[in-house]
XYZ file of C-alpha atoms in Angstrom:
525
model
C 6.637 -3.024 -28.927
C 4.934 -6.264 -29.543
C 1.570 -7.208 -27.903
C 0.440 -10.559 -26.219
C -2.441 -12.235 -24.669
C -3.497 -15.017 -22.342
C -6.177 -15.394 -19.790
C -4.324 -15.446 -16.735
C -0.675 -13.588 -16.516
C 1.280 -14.837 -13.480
C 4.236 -12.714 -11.768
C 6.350 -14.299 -10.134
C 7.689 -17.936 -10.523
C 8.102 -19.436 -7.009
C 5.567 -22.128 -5.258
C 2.200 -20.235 -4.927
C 2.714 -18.718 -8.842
C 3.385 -21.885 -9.604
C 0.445 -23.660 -7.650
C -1.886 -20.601 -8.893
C -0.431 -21.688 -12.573
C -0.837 -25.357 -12.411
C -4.490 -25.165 -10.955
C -5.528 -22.841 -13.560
C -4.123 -25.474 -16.103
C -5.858 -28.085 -15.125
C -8.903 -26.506 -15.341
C -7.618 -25.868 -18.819
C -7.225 -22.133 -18.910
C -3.467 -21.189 -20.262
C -1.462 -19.267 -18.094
C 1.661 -17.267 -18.751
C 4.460 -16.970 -16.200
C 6.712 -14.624 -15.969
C 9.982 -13.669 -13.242
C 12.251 -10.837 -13.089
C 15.183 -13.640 -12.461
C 17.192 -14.199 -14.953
C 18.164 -17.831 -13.586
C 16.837 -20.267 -10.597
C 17.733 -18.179 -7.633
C 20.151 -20.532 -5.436
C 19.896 -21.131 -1.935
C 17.657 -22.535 0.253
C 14.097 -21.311 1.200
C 10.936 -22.359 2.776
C 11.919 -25.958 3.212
C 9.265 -26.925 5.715
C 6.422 -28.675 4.523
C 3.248 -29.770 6.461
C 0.514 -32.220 5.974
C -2.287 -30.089 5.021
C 0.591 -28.857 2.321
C 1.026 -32.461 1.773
C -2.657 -32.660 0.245
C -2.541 -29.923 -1.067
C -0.498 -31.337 -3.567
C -1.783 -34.581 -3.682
C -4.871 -32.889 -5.255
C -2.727 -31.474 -7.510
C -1.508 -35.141 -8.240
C 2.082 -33.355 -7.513
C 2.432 -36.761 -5.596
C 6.862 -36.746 -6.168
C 6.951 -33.660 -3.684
C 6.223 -35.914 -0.924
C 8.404 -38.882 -2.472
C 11.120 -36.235 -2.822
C 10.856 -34.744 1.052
C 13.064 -36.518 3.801
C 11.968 -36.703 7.740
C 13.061 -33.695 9.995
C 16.436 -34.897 11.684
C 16.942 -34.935 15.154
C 18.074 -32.151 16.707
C 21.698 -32.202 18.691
C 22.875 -29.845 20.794
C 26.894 -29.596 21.817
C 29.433 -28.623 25.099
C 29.739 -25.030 24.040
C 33.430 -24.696 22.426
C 33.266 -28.672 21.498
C 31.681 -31.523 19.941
C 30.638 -33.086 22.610
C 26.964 -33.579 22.582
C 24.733 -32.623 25.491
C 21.056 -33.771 24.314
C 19.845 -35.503 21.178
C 15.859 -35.571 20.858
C 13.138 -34.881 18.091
C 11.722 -31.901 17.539
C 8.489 -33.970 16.138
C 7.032 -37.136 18.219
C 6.427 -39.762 14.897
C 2.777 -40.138 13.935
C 1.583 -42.713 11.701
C -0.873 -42.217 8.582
C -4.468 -42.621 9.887
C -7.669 -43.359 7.682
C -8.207 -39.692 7.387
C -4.855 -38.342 7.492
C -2.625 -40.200 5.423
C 0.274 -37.186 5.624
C 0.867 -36.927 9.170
C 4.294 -35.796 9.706
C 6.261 -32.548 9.026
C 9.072 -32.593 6.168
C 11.888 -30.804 4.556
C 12.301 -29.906 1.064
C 14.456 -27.138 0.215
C 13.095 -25.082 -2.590
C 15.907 -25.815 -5.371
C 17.705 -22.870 -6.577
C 13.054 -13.558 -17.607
C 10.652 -11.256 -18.011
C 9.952 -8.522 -15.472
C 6.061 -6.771 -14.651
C 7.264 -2.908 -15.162
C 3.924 -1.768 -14.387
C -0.296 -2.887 -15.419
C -3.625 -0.775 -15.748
C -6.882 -2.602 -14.541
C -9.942 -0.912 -16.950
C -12.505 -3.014 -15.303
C -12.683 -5.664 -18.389
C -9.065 -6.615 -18.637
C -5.535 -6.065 -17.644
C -2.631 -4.493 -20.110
C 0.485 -5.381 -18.328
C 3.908 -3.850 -19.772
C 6.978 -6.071 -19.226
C 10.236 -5.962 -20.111
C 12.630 -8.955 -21.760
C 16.561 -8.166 -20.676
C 18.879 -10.538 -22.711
C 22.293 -9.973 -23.832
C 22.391 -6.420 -22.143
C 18.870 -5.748 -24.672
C 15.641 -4.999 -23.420
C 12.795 -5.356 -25.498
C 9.194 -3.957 -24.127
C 5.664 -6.181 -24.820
C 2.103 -4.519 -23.608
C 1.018 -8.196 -22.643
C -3.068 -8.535 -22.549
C -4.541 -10.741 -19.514
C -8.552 -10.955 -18.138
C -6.334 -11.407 -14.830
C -3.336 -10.975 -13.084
C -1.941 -12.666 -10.277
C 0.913 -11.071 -8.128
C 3.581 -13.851 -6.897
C 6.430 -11.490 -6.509
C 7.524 -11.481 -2.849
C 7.211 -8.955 -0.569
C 8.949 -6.427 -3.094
C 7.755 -7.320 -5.787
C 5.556 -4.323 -8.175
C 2.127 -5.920 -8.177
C 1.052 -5.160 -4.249
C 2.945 -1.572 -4.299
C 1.153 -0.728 -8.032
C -2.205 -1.939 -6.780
C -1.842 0.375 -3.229
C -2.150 -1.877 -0.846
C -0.898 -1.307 2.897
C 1.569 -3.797 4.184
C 1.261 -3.129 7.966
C 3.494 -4.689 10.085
C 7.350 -4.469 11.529
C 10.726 -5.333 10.623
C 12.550 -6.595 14.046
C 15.418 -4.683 14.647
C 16.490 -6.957 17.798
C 17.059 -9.936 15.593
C 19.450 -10.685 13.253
C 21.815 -13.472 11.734
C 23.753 -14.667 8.569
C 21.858 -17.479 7.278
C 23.638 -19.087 3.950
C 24.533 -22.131 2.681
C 28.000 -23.398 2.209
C 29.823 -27.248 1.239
C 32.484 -28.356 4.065
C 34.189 -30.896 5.671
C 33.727 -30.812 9.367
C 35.294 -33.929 11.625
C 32.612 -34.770 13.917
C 29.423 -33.297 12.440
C 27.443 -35.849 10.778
C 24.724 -35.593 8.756
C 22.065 -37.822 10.076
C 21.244 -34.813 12.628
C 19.932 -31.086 12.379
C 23.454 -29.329 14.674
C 22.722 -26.681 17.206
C 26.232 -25.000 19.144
C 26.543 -21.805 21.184
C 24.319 -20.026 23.202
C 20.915 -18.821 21.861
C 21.502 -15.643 23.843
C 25.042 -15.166 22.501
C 27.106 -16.577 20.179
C 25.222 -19.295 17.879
C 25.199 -21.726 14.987
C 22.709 -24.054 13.728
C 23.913 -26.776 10.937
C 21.621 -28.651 8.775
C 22.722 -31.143 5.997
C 20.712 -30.996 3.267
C 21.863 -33.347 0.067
C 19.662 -30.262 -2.098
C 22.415 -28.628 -2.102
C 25.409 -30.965 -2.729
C 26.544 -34.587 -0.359
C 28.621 -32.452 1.870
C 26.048 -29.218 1.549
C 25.039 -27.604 4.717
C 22.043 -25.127 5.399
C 23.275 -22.545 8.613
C 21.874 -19.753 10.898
C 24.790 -18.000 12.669
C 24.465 -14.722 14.866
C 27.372 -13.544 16.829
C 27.175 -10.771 19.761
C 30.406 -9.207 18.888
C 29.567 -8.959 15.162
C 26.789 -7.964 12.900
C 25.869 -9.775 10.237
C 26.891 -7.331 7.576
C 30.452 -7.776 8.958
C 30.597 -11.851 8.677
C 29.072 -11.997 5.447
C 31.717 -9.105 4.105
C 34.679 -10.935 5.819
C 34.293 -14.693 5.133
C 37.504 -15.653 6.945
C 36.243 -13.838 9.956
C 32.811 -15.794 9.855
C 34.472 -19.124 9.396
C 37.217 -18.077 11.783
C 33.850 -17.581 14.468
C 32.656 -20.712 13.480
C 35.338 -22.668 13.872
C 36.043 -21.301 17.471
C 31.968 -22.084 18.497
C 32.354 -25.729 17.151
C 35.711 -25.925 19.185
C 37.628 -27.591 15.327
C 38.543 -25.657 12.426
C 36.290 -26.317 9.286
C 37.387 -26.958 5.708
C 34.880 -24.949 3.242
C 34.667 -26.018 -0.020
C 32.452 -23.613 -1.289
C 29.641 -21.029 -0.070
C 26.594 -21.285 -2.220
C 24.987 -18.038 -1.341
C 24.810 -16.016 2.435
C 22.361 -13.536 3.469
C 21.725 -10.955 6.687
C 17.528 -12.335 8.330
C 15.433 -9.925 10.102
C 12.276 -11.385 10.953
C 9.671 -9.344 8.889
C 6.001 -9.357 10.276
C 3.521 -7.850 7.789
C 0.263 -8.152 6.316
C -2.023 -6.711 3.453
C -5.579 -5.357 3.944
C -6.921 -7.391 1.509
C -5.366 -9.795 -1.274
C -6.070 -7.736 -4.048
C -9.529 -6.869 -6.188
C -10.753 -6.199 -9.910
C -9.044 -8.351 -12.122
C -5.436 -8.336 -9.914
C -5.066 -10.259 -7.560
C -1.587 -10.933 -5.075
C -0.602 -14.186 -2.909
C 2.423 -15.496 -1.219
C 4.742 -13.527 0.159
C 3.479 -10.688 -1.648
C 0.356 -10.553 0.619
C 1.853 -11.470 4.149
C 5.882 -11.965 5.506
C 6.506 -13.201 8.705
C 9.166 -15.007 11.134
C 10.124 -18.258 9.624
C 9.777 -19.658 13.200
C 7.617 -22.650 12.634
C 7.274 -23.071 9.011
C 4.143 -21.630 7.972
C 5.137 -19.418 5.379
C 6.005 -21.965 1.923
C 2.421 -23.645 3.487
C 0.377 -20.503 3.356
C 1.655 -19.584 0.060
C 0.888 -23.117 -1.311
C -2.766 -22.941 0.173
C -3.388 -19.031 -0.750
C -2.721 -20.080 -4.021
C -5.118 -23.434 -4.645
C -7.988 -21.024 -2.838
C -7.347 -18.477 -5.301
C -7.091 -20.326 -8.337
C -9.801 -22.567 -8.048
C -12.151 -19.220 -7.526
C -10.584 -17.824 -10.183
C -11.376 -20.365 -13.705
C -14.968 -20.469 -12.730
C -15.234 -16.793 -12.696
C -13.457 -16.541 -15.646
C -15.651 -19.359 -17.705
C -18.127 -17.268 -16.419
C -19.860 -19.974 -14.488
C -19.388 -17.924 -11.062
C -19.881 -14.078 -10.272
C -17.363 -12.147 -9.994
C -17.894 -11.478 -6.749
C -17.028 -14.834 -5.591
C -13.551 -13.863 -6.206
C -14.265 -11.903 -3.068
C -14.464 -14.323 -0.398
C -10.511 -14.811 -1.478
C -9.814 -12.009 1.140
C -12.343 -12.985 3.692
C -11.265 -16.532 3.789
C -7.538 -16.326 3.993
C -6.800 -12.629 5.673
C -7.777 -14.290 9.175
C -5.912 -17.118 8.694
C -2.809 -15.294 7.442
C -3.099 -13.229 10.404
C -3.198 -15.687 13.433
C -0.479 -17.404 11.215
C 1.650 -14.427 12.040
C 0.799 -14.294 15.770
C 1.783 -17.605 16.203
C 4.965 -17.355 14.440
C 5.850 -14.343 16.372
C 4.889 -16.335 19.416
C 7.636 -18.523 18.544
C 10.042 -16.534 17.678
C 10.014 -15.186 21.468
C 9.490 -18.482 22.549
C 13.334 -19.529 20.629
C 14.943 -16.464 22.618
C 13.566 -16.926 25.924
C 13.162 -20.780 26.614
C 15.216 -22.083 29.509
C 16.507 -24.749 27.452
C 16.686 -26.114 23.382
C 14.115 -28.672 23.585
C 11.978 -26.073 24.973
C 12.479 -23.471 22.988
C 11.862 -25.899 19.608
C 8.766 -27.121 20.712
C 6.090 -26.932 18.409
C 1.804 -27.246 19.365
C -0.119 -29.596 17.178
C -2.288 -27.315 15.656
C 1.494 -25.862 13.440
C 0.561 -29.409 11.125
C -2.632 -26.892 9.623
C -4.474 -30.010 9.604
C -7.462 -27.664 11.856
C -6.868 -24.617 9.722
C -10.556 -23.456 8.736
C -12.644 -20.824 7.163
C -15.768 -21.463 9.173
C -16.863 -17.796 9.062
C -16.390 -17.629 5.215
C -19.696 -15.943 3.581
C -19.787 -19.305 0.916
C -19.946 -22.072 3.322
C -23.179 -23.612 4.737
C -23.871 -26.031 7.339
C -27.397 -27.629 8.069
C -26.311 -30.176 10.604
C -23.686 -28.038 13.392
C -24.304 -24.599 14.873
C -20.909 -25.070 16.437
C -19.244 -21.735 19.003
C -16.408 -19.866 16.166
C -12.994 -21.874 16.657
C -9.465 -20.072 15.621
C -8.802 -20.030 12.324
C -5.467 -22.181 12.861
C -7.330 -24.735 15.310
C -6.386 -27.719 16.464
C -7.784 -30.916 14.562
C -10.409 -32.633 16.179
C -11.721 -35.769 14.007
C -15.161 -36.242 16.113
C -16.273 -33.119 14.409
C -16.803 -31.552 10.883
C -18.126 -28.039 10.480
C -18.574 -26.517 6.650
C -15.014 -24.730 6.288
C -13.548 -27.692 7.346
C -10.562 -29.645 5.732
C -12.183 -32.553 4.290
C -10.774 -35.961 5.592
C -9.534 -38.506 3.482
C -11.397 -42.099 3.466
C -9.574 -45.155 2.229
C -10.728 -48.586 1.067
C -13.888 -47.179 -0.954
C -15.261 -50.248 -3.595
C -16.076 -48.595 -6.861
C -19.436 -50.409 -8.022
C -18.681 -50.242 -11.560
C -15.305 -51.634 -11.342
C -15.047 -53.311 -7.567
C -11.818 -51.260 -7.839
C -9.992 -49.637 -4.319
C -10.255 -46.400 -4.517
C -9.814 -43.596 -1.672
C -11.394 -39.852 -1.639
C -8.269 -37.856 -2.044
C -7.935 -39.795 -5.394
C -11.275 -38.525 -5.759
C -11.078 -34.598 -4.874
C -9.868 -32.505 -7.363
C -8.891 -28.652 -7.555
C -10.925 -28.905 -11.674
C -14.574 -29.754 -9.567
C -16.648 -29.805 -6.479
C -17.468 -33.398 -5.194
C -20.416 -33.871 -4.350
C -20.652 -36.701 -1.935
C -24.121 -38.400 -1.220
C -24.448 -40.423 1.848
C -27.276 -42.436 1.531
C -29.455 -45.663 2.623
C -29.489 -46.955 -1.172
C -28.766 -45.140 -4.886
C -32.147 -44.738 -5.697
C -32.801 -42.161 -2.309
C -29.714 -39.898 -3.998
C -31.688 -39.584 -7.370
C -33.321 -36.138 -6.075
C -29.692 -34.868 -5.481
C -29.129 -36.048 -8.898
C -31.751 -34.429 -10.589
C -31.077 -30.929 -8.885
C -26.992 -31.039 -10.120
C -27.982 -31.293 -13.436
C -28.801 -27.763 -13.668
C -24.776 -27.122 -13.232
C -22.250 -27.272 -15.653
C -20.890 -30.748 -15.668
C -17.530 -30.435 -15.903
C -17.320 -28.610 -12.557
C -19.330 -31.221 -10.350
C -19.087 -34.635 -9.612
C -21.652 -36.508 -7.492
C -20.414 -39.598 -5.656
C -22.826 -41.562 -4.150
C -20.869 -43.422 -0.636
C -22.950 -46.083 -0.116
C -22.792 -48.041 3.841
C -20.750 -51.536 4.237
C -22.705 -54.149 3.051
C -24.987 -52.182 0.331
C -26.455 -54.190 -2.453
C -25.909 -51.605 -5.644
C -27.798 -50.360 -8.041
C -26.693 -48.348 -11.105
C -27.936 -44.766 -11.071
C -27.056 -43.240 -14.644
C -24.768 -39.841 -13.827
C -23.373 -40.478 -10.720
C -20.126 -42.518 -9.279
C -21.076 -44.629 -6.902
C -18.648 -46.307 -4.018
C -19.410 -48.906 -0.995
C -17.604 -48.009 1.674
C -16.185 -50.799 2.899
C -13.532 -50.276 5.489
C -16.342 -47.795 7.170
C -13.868 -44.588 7.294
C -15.770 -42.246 5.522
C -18.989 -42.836 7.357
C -16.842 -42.212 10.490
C -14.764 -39.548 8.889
C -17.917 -37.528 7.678
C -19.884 -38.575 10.543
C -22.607 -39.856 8.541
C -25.653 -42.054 10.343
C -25.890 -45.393 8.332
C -29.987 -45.630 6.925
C -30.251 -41.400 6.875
C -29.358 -38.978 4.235
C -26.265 -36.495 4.575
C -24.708 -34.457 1.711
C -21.198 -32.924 1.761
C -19.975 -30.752 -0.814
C -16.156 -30.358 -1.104
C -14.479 -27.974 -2.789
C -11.972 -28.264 -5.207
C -9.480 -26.625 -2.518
C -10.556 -29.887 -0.380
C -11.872 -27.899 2.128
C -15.843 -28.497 2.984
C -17.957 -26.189 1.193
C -21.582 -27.432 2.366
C -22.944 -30.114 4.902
C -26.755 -30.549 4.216
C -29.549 -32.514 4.586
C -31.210 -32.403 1.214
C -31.881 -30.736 -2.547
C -32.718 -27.355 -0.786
C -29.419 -26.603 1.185
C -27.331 -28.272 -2.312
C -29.554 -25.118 -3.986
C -28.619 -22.763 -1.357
C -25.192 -23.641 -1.325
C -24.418 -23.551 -5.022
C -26.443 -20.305 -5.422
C -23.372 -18.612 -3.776
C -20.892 -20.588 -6.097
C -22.332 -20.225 -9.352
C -24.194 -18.057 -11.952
């Protein structure tokens, strides 16, 4: 048995493991990942992606996932028994990029189709993990040696059942359908819409083309009264047989890619972990896939995680920072789930399609917030507690926030364009300093010194039409266009500070060196 070590070991090698990983990397702390698949599990998953996702990874400076994702089609619904279309409409109204939302629209992009955790012992100081290699019908056994370890294993995966964690929640029994995806030929589908036949009470089947697969790939939900699913995906003539009779033409498969039986699961953990393990993902919370949360919340569990995580293990923050973890995402997670379960109700019972696919404005994340978190501080709003999955509202900004973007910033040293989601980063805080003049910010200056560099960067957002000044240890920007004055509502000739964290979210909005102190006393050491 060999032994190993590495800071961080990561189980479990879909999106938020991933995320966790490449955070923690960036903030140069090597990671080790590890998955109980052998290969790329195929099929299609989680293929909804939302703005706030969208940043997300443009922090990350994953900037190809949004090249990569294409629009949601229209939907198009059919004559039961032909192809003879009845309505065509969008399930998203179009909204173009704004100053402080430059991802504004929903998107698809299917998540593309080793070792396994056997068990781990937390001692308080460190984590021995025991995996197990399988190769070639061989298994060989490592005690691997981590300061953490994060569970991204799914909602069966070890970490969450070794750690003891209740999973409370329900598996709906009343709901079920094959959902697969399969390559065919089928004379009057196209592929330029998302295909929706049957009855949603009865016999139905939902067809949507996705190029992720193969040119003629399809991605389909099917659930027949008559049949259970375990029956159609046993008897493959008999579900293409059903298929063929709902869509009133007989298909031409080519190949099926992978099928599967869906029950909606609705659960949730009691907290996200503690010690030195923690879990995220779907090993923390399952729910409906009704409205697309659930690749979204992973991504964002993740960044809030990992972020929390290198400082504490640097040993530049307590480790009780790691605890807000819990506090800030369990609420979120768990109005997440009653709106998804909302909507799966809302799917069976709506008088007609477009009904029954509508989806509210706050599903975009865009106004999730952790306003009640025990590390965020606000000087300037005493606002009334919001949901945790509000609705956007760009006249205000409460610490907890998302933290809007700003274009058409002038860099003073350079004159270079520059915007501040080119500026956040998940390796620092930002510390932005609105101010009259650079010399008035010099105070702010003086009191970040006392943190470790690498982890803070002042930017000093100077008001159209500033004359600069060079201030040694500081970036300093002109805001030209006037977006992040109006973005941050900051007051042109008075002082304003807003700390954002490296998850983008708003950490602290204060007036001065005191709340920076009293903000950064519950970050760091």
């Amino acid at each position: 048995m060999t032994v190993a070590a590495a800071p961080v070991l990561v189980a479990g090698g879909g999106p938020s493991g991933l995320v966790v990983a490449l955070t923690l990397l960036q903030n140069r702390i090597p990671v080790r990942i590890i998955d109980k698949e052998p290969h790329h599990r195929i099929g299609q998953r989680g293929h909804g992606l939302w703005p706030r996702t969208f940043e997300v990874f443009h922090f990350l400076r994953a900037h190809e996932i949004h090249q990569r994702a294409t629009p949601v089609l229209p939907i198009q619904e059919y004559k039961p028994g032909t192809l003879e279309p009845t309505k065509t409409f969008s399930m998203f109204t179009h909204n173009d990029p704004t100053p402080s939302i430059p991802y504004n629209n929903p998107m698809f992009l299917g998540q593309p189709p080793l070792e396994e955790l056997q068990s781990f012992e937390d001692n308080g100081e460190r984590v021995l993990a025991k995996l197990v290699k399988r190769k070639d019908g061989e298994e060989t056994c490592e005690v691997f040696e981590a300061s953490y370890l994060i569970g991204a294993d799914g909602a069966r995966g070890l970490t969450r059942k070794e750690l003891g964690l209740t999973f409370l929640g329900e598996t709906r029994q009343d709901f079920s359908s094959v959902v697969g995806d399969i390559c065919l030929e089928m004379e009057g589908i196209d592929r330029k819409h998302w295909h929706f036949l049957g009855s949603r009470s009865s016999n139905f089947l939902m067809f949507r083309p996705t190029d992720e697969i193969a040119p003629d790939g399809f991605q389909f939900l099917m659930s027949m009264k008559d049949y259970n699913p375990k029956q159609l995906i046993a008897d493959e003539k008999l579900m293409f047989k059903c298929m063929s009779e709902l869509i009133g033409h007989e298909i031409r498969v080519r190949k099926v890619v992978v099928l599967s039986e869906f029950r909606p699961n609705i659960r949730v953990v009691d907290k996200f972990g503690g010690g030195r393990v923690f879990i995220v993902g779907d090993s923390a919370h399952v729910h409906s896939p009704t409205g697309g949360q659930g690749l979204n919340t992973c991504v964002q569990d993740a960044l809030n995680l990992a972020w929390k995580l290198s400082l504490a293990h640097k040993g530049l923050s307590p480790a009780t920072l790691l605890d807000s973890y819990t506090k800030e995402r369990l609420p979120i997670v768990a109005e997440m789930l009653n709106i998804t379960s909302g909507i799966l109700q809302q799917i069976r019972e709506a008088p007609t399609i477009d009904r029954a696919m509508e989806r509210e404005k706050r599903m975009n994340m865009l106004g999730v917030n952790c306003r009640t978190s025990p590390i965020v501080l606000d000087e300037f709003t005493h606002a009334e507690p919001v949901n945790a999955y509000g609705v956007l509202d760009e006249g205000v900004l409460v610490a907890g926030d998302r933290a809007p973007d700003a274009p058409g910033l002038v860099v003073a040293a350079s004159s270079a364009e520059t915007k501040l989601f080119d500026v956040f980063s998940p390796t620092y805080h930002t510390v932005l300093v609105f101010a009259p003049d650079a010399a008035t910010s010099v105070d702010i200056l003086e009191a970040l010194r006392r943190y470790h560099g690498d982890v803070i960067r002042p930017v000093i957002v100077l008001p159209q039409g500033s004359e600069v000044t060079t201030v040694a240890q500081a970036d300093i920007v002109v805001d030209h266009s006037g977006h992040a004055y109006r973005g941050y509502l900051a007051v042109k000739g008075e002082k304003k500070v807003v700390v954002v964290r490296p998850d983008g979210v708003v950490g602290a909005i204060v007036r001065g060196v005191e709340g920076v102190g009293a903000y950064f006393v519950k970050i760091f050491v």
